[in-house]
Coordinates of C-alpha atoms and ligand atoms in Angstrom, one line a residue:
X1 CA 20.3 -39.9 -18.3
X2 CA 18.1 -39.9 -15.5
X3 CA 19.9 -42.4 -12.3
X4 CA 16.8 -44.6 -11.2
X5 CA 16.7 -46.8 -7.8
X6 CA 14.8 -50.6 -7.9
X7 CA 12.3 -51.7 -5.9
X8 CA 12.2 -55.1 -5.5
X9 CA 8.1 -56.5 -4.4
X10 CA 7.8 -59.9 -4.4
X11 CA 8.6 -61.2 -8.0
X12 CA 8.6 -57.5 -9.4
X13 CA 10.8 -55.1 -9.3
X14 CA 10.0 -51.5 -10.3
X15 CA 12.2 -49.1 -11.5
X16 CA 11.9 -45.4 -9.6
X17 CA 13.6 -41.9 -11.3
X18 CA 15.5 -40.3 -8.7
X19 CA 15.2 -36.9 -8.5
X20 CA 18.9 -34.4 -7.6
X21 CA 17.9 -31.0 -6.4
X22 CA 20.3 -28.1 -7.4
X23 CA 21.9 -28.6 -3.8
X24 CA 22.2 -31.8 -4.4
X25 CA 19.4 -33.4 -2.3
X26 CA 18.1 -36.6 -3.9
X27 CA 14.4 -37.8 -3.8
X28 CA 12.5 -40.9 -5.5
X29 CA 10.2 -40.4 -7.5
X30 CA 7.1 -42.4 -7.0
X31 CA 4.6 -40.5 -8.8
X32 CA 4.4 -43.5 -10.8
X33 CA 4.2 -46.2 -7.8
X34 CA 0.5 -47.0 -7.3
X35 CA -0.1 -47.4 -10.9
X36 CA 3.2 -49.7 -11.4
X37 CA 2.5 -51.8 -8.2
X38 CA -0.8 -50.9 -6.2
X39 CA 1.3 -49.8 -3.5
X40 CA 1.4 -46.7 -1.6
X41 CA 3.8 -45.2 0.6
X42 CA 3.2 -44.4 4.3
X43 CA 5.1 -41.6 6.1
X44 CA 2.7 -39.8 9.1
X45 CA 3.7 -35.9 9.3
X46 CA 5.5 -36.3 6.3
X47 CA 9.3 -36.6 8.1
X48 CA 10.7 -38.1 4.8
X49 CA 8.3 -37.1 2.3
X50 CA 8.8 -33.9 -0.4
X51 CA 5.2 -32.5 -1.7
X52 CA 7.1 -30.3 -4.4
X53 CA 9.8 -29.0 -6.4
X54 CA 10.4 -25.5 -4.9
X55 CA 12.9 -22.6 -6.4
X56 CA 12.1 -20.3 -3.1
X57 CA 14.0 -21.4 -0.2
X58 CA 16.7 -24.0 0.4
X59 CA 17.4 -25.2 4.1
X60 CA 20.1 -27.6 5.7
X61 CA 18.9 -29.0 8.9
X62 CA 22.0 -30.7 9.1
X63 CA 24.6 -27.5 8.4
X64 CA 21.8 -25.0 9.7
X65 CA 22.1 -23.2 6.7
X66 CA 19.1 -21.3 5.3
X67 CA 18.6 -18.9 2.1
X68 CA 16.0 -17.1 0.2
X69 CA 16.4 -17.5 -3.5
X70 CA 20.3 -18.5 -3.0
X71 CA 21.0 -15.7 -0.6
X72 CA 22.5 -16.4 2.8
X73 CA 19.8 -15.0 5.7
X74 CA 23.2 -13.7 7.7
X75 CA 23.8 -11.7 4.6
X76 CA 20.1 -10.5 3.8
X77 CA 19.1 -10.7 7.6
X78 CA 22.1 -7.6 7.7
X79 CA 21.4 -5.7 5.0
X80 CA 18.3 -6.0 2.9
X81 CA 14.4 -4.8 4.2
X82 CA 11.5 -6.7 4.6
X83 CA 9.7 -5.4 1.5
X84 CA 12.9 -6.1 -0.5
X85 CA 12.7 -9.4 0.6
X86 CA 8.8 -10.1 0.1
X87 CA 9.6 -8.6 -3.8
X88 CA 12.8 -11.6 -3.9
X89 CA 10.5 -14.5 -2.7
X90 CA 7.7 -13.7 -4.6
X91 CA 9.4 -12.4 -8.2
X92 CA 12.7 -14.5 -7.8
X93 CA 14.6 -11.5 -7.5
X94 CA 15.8 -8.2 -5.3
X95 CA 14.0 -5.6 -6.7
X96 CA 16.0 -2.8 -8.8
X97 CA 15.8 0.8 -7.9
X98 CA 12.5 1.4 -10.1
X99 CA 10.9 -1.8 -9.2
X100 CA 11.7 -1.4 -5.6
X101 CA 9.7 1.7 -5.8
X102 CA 6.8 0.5 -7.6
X103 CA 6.2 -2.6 -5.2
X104 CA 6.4 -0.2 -2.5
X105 CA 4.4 2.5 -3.7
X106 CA 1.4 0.3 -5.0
X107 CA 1.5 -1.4 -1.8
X108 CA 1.2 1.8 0.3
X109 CA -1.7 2.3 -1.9
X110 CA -3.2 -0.6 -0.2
X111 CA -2.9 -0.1 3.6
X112 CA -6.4 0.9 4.4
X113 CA -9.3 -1.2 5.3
X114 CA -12.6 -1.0 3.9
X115 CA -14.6 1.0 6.2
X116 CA -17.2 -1.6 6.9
X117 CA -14.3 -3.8 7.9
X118 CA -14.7 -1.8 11.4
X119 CA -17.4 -3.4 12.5
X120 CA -16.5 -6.8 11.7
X121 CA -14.2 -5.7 14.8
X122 CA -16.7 -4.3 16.7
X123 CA -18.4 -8.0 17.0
X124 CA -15.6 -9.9 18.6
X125 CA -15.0 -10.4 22.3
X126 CA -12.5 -7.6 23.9
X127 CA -10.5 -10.8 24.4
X128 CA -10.4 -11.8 21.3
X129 CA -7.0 -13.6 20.0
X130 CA -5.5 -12.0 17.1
X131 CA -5.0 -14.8 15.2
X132 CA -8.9 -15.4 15.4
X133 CA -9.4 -11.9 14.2
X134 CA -7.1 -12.3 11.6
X135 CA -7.9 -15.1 9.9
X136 CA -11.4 -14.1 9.9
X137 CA -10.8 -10.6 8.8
X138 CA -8.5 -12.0 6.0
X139 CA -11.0 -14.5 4.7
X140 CA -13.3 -12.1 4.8
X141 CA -11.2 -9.6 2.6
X142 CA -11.9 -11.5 -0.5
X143 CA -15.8 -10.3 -0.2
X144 CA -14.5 -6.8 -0.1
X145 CA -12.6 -7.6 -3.3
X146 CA -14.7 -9.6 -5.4
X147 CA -12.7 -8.4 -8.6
X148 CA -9.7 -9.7 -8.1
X149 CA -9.6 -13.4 -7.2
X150 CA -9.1 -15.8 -10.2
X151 CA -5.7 -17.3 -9.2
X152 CA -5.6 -17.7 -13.1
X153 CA -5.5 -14.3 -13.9
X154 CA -1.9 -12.5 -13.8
X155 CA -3.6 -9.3 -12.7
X156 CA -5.8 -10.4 -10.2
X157 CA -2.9 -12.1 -8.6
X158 CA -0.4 -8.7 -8.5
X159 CA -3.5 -6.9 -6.7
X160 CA -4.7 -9.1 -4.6
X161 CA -0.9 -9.6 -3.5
X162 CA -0.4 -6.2 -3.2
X163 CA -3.6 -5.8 -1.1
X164 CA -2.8 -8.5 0.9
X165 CA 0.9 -7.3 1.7
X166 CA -0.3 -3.8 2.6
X167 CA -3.4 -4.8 4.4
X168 CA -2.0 -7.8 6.8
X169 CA -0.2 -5.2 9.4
X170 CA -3.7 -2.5 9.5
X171 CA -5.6 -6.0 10.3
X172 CA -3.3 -7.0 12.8
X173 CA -3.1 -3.6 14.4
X174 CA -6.7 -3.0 14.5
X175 CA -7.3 -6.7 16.4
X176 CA -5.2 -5.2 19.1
X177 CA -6.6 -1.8 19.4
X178 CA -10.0 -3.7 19.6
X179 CA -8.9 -5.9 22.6
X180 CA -7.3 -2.9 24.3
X181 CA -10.5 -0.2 23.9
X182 CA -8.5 2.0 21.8
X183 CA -9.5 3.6 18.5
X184 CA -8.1 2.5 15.5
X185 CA -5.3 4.1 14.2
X186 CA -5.0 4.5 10.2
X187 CA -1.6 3.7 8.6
X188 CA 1.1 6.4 7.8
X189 CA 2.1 5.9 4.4
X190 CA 4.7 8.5 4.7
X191 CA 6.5 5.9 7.2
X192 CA 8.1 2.5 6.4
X193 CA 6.3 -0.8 6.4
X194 CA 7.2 -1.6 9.9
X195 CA 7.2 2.3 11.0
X196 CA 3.7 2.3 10.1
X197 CA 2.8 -1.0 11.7
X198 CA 4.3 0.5 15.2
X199 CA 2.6 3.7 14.5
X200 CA -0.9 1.7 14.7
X201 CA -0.4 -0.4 17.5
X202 CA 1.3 2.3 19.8
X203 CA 0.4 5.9 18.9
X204 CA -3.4 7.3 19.4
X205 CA -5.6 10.5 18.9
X206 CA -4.5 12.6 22.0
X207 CA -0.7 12.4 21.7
X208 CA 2.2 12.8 18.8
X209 CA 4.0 9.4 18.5
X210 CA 7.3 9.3 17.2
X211 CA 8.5 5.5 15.6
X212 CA 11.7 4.4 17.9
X213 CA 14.6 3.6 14.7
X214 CA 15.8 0.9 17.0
X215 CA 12.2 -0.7 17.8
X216 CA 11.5 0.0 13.8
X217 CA 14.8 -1.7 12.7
X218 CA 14.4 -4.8 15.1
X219 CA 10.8 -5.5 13.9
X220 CA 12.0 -5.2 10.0
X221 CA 14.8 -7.6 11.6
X222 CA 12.3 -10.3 13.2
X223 CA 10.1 -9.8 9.5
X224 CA 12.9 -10.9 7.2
X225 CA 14.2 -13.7 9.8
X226 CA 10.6 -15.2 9.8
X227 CA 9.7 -14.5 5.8
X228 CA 9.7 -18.0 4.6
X229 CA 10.5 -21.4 5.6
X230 CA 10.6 -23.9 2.8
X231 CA 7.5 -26.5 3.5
X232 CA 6.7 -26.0 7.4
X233 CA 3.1 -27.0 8.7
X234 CA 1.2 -23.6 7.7
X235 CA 3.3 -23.5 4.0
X236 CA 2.2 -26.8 3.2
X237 CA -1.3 -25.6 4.5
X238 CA -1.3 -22.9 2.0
X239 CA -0.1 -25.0 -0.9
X240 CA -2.7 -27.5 -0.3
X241 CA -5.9 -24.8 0.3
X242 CA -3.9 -22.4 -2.6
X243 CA -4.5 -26.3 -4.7
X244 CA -8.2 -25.6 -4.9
X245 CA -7.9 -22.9 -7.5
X246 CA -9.4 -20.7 -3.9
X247 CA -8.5 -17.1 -3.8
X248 CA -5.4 -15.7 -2.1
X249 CA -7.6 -14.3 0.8
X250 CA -9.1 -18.0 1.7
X251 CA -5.9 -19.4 1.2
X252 CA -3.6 -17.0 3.4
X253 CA -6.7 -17.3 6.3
X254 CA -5.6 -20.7 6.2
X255 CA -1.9 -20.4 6.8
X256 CA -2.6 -18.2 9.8
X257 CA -4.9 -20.6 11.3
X258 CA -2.1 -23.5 10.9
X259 CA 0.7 -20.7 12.0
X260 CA -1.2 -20.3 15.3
X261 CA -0.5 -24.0 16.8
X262 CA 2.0 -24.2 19.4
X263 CA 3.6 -26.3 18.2
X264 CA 4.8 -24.0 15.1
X265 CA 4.2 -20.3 15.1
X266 CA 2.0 -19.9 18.3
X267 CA 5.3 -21.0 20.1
X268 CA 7.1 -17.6 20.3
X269 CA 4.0 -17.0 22.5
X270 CA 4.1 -20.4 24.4
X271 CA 7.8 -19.1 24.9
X272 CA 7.7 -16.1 26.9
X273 CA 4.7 -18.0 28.7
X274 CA 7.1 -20.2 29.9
X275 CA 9.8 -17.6 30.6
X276 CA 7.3 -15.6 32.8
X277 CA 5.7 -19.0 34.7
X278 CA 9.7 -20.1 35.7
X279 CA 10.0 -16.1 36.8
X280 CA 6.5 -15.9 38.7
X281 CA 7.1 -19.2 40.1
X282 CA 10.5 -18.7 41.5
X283 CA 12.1 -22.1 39.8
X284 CA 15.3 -22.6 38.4
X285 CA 16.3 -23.5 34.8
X286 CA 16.9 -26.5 36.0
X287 CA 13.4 -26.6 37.9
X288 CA 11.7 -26.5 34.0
X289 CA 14.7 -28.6 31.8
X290 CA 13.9 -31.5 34.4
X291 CA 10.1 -31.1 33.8
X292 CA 10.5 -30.9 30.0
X293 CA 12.1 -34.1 30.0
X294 CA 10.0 -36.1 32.5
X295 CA 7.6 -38.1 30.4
X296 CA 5.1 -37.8 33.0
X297 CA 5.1 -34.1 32.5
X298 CA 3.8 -32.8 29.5
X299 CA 5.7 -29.2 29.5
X300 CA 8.4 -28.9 26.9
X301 CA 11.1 -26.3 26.2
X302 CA 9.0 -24.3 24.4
X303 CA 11.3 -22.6 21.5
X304 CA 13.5 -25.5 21.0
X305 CA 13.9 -28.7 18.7
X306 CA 12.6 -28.5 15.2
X307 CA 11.5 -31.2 12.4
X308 CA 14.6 -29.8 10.3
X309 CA 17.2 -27.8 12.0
X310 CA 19.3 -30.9 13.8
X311 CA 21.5 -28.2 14.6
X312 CA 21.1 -24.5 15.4
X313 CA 18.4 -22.9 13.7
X314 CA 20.1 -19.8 11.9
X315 CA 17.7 -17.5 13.1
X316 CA 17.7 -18.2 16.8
X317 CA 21.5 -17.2 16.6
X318 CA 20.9 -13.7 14.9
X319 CA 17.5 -13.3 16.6
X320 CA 19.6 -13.4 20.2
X321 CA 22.3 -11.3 19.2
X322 CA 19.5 -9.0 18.3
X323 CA 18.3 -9.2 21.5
X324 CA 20.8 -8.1 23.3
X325 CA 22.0 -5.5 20.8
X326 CA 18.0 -3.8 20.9
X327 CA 17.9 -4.4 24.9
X328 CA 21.0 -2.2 25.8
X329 CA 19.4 0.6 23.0
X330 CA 16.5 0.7 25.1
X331 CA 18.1 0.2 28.2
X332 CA 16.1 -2.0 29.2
X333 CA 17.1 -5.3 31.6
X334 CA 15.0 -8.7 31.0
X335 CA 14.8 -11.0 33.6
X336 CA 13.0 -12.9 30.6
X337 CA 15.9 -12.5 28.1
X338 CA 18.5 -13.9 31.6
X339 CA 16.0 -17.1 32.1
X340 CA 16.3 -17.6 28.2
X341 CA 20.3 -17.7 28.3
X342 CA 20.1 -20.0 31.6
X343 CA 17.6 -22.2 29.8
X344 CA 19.7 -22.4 26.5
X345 CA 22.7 -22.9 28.9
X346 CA 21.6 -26.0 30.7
X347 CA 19.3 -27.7 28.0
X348 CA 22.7 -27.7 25.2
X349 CA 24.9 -29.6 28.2
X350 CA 21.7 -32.0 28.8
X351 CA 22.0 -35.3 27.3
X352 CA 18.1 -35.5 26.6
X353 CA 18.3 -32.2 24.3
X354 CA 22.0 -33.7 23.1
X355 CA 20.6 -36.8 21.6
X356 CA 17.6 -35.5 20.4
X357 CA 19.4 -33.0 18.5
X358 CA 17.5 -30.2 20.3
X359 CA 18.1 -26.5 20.1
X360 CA 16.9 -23.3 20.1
X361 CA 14.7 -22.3 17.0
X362 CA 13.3 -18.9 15.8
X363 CA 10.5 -19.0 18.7
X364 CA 12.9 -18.9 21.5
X365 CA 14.3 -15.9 21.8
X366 CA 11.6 -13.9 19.3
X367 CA 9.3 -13.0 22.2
X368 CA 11.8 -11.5 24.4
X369 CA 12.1 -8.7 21.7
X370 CA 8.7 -8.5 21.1
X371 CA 8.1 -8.3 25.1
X372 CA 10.7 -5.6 25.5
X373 CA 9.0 -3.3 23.0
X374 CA 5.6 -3.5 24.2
X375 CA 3.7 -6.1 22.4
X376 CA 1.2 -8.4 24.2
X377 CA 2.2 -12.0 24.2
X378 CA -1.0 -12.8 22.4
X379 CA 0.0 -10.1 19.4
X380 CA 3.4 -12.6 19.0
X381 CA 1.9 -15.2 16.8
X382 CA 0.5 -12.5 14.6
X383 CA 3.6 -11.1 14.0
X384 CA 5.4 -14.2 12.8
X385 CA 2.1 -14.1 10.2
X386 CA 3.2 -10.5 9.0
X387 CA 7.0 -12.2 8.5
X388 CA 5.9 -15.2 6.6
X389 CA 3.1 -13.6 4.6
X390 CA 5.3 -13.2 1.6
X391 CA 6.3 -16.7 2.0
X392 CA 3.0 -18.2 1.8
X393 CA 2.2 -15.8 -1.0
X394 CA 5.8 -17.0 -3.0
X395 CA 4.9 -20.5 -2.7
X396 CA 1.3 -19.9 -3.7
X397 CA 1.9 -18.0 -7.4
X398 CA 4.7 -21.2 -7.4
X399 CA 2.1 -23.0 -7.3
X400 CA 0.0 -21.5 -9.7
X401 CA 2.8 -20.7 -12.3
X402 CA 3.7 -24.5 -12.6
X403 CA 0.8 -25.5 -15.5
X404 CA 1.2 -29.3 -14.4
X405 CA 0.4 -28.4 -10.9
X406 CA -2.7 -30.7 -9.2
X407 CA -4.7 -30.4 -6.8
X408 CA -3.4 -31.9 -3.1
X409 CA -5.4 -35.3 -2.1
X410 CA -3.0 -37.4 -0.3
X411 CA -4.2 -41.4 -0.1
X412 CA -4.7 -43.4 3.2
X413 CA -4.0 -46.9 4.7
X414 CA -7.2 -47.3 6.2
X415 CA -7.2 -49.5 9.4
X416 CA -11.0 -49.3 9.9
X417 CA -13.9 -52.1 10.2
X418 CA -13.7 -54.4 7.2
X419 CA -17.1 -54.7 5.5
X420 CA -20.6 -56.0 8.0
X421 CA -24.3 -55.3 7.9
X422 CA -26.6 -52.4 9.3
X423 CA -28.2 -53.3 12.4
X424 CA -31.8 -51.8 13.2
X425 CA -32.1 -49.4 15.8
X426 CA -34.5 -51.6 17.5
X427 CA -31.7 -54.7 17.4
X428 CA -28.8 -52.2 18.8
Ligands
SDX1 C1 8.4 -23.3 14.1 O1 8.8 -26.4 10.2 C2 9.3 -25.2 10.4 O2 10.1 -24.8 9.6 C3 8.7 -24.4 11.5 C4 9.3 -23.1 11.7 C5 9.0 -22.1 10.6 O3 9.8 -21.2 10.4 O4 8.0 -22.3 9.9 O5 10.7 -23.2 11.9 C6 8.7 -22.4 13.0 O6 7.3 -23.9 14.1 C7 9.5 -23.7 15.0 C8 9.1 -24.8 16.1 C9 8.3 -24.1 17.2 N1 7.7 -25.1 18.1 C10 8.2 -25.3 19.3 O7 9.2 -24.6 19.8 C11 7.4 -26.2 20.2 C12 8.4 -27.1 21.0 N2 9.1 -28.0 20.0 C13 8.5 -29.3 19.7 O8 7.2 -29.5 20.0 C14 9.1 -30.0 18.6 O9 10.5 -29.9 18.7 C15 8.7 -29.7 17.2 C16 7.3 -29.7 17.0 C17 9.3 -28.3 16.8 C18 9.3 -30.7 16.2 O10 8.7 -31.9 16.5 P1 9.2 -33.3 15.8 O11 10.2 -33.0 14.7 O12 7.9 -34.0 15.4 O13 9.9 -34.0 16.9 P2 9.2 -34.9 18.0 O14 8.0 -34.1 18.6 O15 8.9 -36.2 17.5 O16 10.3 -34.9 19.2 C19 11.4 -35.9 19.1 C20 11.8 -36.1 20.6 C21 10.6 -36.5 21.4 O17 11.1 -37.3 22.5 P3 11.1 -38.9 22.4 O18 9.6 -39.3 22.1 O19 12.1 -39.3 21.3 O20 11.5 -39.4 23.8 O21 12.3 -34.9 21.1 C22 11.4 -34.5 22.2 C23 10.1 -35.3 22.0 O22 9.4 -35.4 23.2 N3 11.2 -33.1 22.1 C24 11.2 -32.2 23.1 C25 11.1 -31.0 22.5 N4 11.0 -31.1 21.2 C26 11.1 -32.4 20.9 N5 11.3 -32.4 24.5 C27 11.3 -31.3 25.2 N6 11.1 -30.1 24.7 C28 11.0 -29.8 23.4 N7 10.9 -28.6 22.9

């Protein structure tokens, strides 16, 4: 028996099915609303509105809790790989000894680039931003691979997943060796996903290059933590582009684009931004909290607060424990990582971040990794698309395995002019 609410307009009441996740999260359902009443609802960034059933990822704000398919990330975050991880997402569950070996030997078969591909390079400015190369150069894949885009047809969807997977990091590696005057380096398929990743942005043709385990391990890390993330602003973008029956390629181009805000993804690099301005500038912690706050200052504390989390975000906890742990491997001291800690410090005693319910998210401390080991703050934001790449790509084939799905086309209350006349140029 499904429990219903009322809504009561006027002299009508309407009678709404409430919907009870399997956490137990309850949601009306008003699919029925306009038809029963002429109503629609109204709810700008969609704070309090679901777009879909999902069965990938389940996240309390409230408890900061967060899991992939039922599993903790503190217990997968430990333990499991990245490709493991994109297989769970994307199939449901962690591969099997065979499986495992198939996913990750098809998509080693994928790495390279199309040789033309080089050139697409070759025509962006040295100062390029990798997110503009790769969106570009991942829209463009899908006129490399004409023969596999019908988001209808099982095999063209394992390919052009497995092609995307295995091309993403050669993309993103190639974007940097393009801004940096260095000639691409091919993957190693002999090395692991992330192995092979390091091995194209840092090694090159006149010296041997050995992957650091520690640097390998804490990238694998900082993929799994950023994998998927139920329906955050470049998810939902997917779902809604992925809703046009477009190909994978289109629809992941899209995701990056919405990825590279900074107000979601392009924060990690607004973060160290901010870490090296307070540095370079000689203020305090307190100096930049007190700016944050000041309404006539537009700077915020880049790396904190979130639309969800209302308490820590999971991942900030294991991504600075990580820090640290990755720092002292390398030896290496960060007057970044220090103004991080004093930053986090003062903003969770400050009322403002208090009430607000404001703490650190997975952007905060991300960068100060990524930093340590080499990476250019403008190569951040493209590594957070590597991580949620097999997110987007779970929530598309949901998508497209759910035969009722339609296609996104949200309504409007429209506040414009009401009806009146044209007026003649020559009367303007
Ligand atoms: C990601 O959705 C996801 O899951 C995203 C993500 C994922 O894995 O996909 O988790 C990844 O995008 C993390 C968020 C990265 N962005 C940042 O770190 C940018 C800084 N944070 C904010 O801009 C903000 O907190 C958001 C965008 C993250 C959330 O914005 P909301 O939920 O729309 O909240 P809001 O902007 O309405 O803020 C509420 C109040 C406001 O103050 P008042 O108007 O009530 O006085 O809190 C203030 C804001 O001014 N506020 C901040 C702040 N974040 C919010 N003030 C100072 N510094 C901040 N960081």
């Amino acid at each position: 028996m499904t429990e219903k609410a009322e809504l009561r307009l006027g002299d009508k009441t309407v009678e709404l099915p409430i919907v009870v996740g399997t956490e137990g999260e309850r949601a009306l359902d008003i699919s029925k609303l306009r038809g029963e009443t002429g109503y629609i609802t109204l709810d700008p960034g969609y704070a309090n509105t679901g777009s879909c059933s999902s069965a990938i990822t389940f996240i309390d704000g409230e408890k900061g809790i967060l899991r992939y398919r039922g599993i903790p990330i503190e217990d997968l975050a430990g333990k499991s790989t990245f490709l493991e991880i994109a297989h769970l997402l994307i199939e449901g569950e962690l591969p099997k000894k065979e499986e495992f070996h198939s996913f990750r030997e098809s998509i080693r078969r994928h790495t390279m680039i199309h040789e033309d591909m080089k050139a697409f390079y070759g025509a962006l400015p040295k100062d390029a931003h990798p997110m503009a190369a790769c969106s570009a150069a991942v829209g463009a894949l899908s006129t490399f691979y004409p023969d596999s885009l019908d988001p209808r047809d099982d095999r063209h969807i394992e390919i052009s997943i497995h092609r995307m997977i295995a091309k993403l990091p050669t993309l993103a590696a190639f974007a940097y060796k393009h801004s940096i005057g260095q000639p691409f380096m091919y993957p190693r398929n002999s090395l692991s996903y992330p192995g092979s990743f390091l091995h194209m942005m840092f090694s090159n043709p006149c010296e041997d290059y050995e992957v650091d385990p520690v640097i390998e391990k804490a990238i694998d890390l900082l993929l799994i933590l950023h994998a998927d993330h139920e329906q955050n602003c470049s998810t939902s973008t997917v779902r809604l582009v992925g809703s046009s029956m477009v190909n994978l390629f289109a629809t992941v181009s899209a995701g990056i684009n919405a990825l590279w805000g900074p107000l979601h993804g392009g924060a990690n690099q607004a973060v160290i931004e901010m870490l090296a301005q307070i540095r370079d500038e000689g203020l305090t912690g307190r100096d930049f909290v007190e700016r944050a706050k000041s309404k006539d200052d537009t700077s915020r504390l880049m790396g904190f607060g979130h639309r969800v989390y209302k308490n820590f975000d999971p991942r900030a906890k294991i991504i600075k424990k990580a820090c640290f742990e990755v720092l002292n491997k390398m030896g290496v001291h960060s007057k970044l990582l220090e103004i991080a800690v004093e930053l986090e410090e003062i903003a969770l005693k400050d009322d403002y971040f208090i009430e607000r319910n404001l703490y650190p998210n997975v952007d905060f401390y991300s960068g100060v990794i990524y930093n340590a080991i080499g990476t250019p703050s403008n190569m951040f934001t493209a590594l957070f698309a590597m991580g949620r790449l097999p997110g987007w790509i779970a929530h598309w084939a949901e998508l497209h395995r759910d035969e009722t799905f339609k296609i996104g086309r949200p309504r409007q209350v429209y506040i414009g002019n009401t009806v009146r006349p044209y007026t003649p140029l020559e009367k303007r």
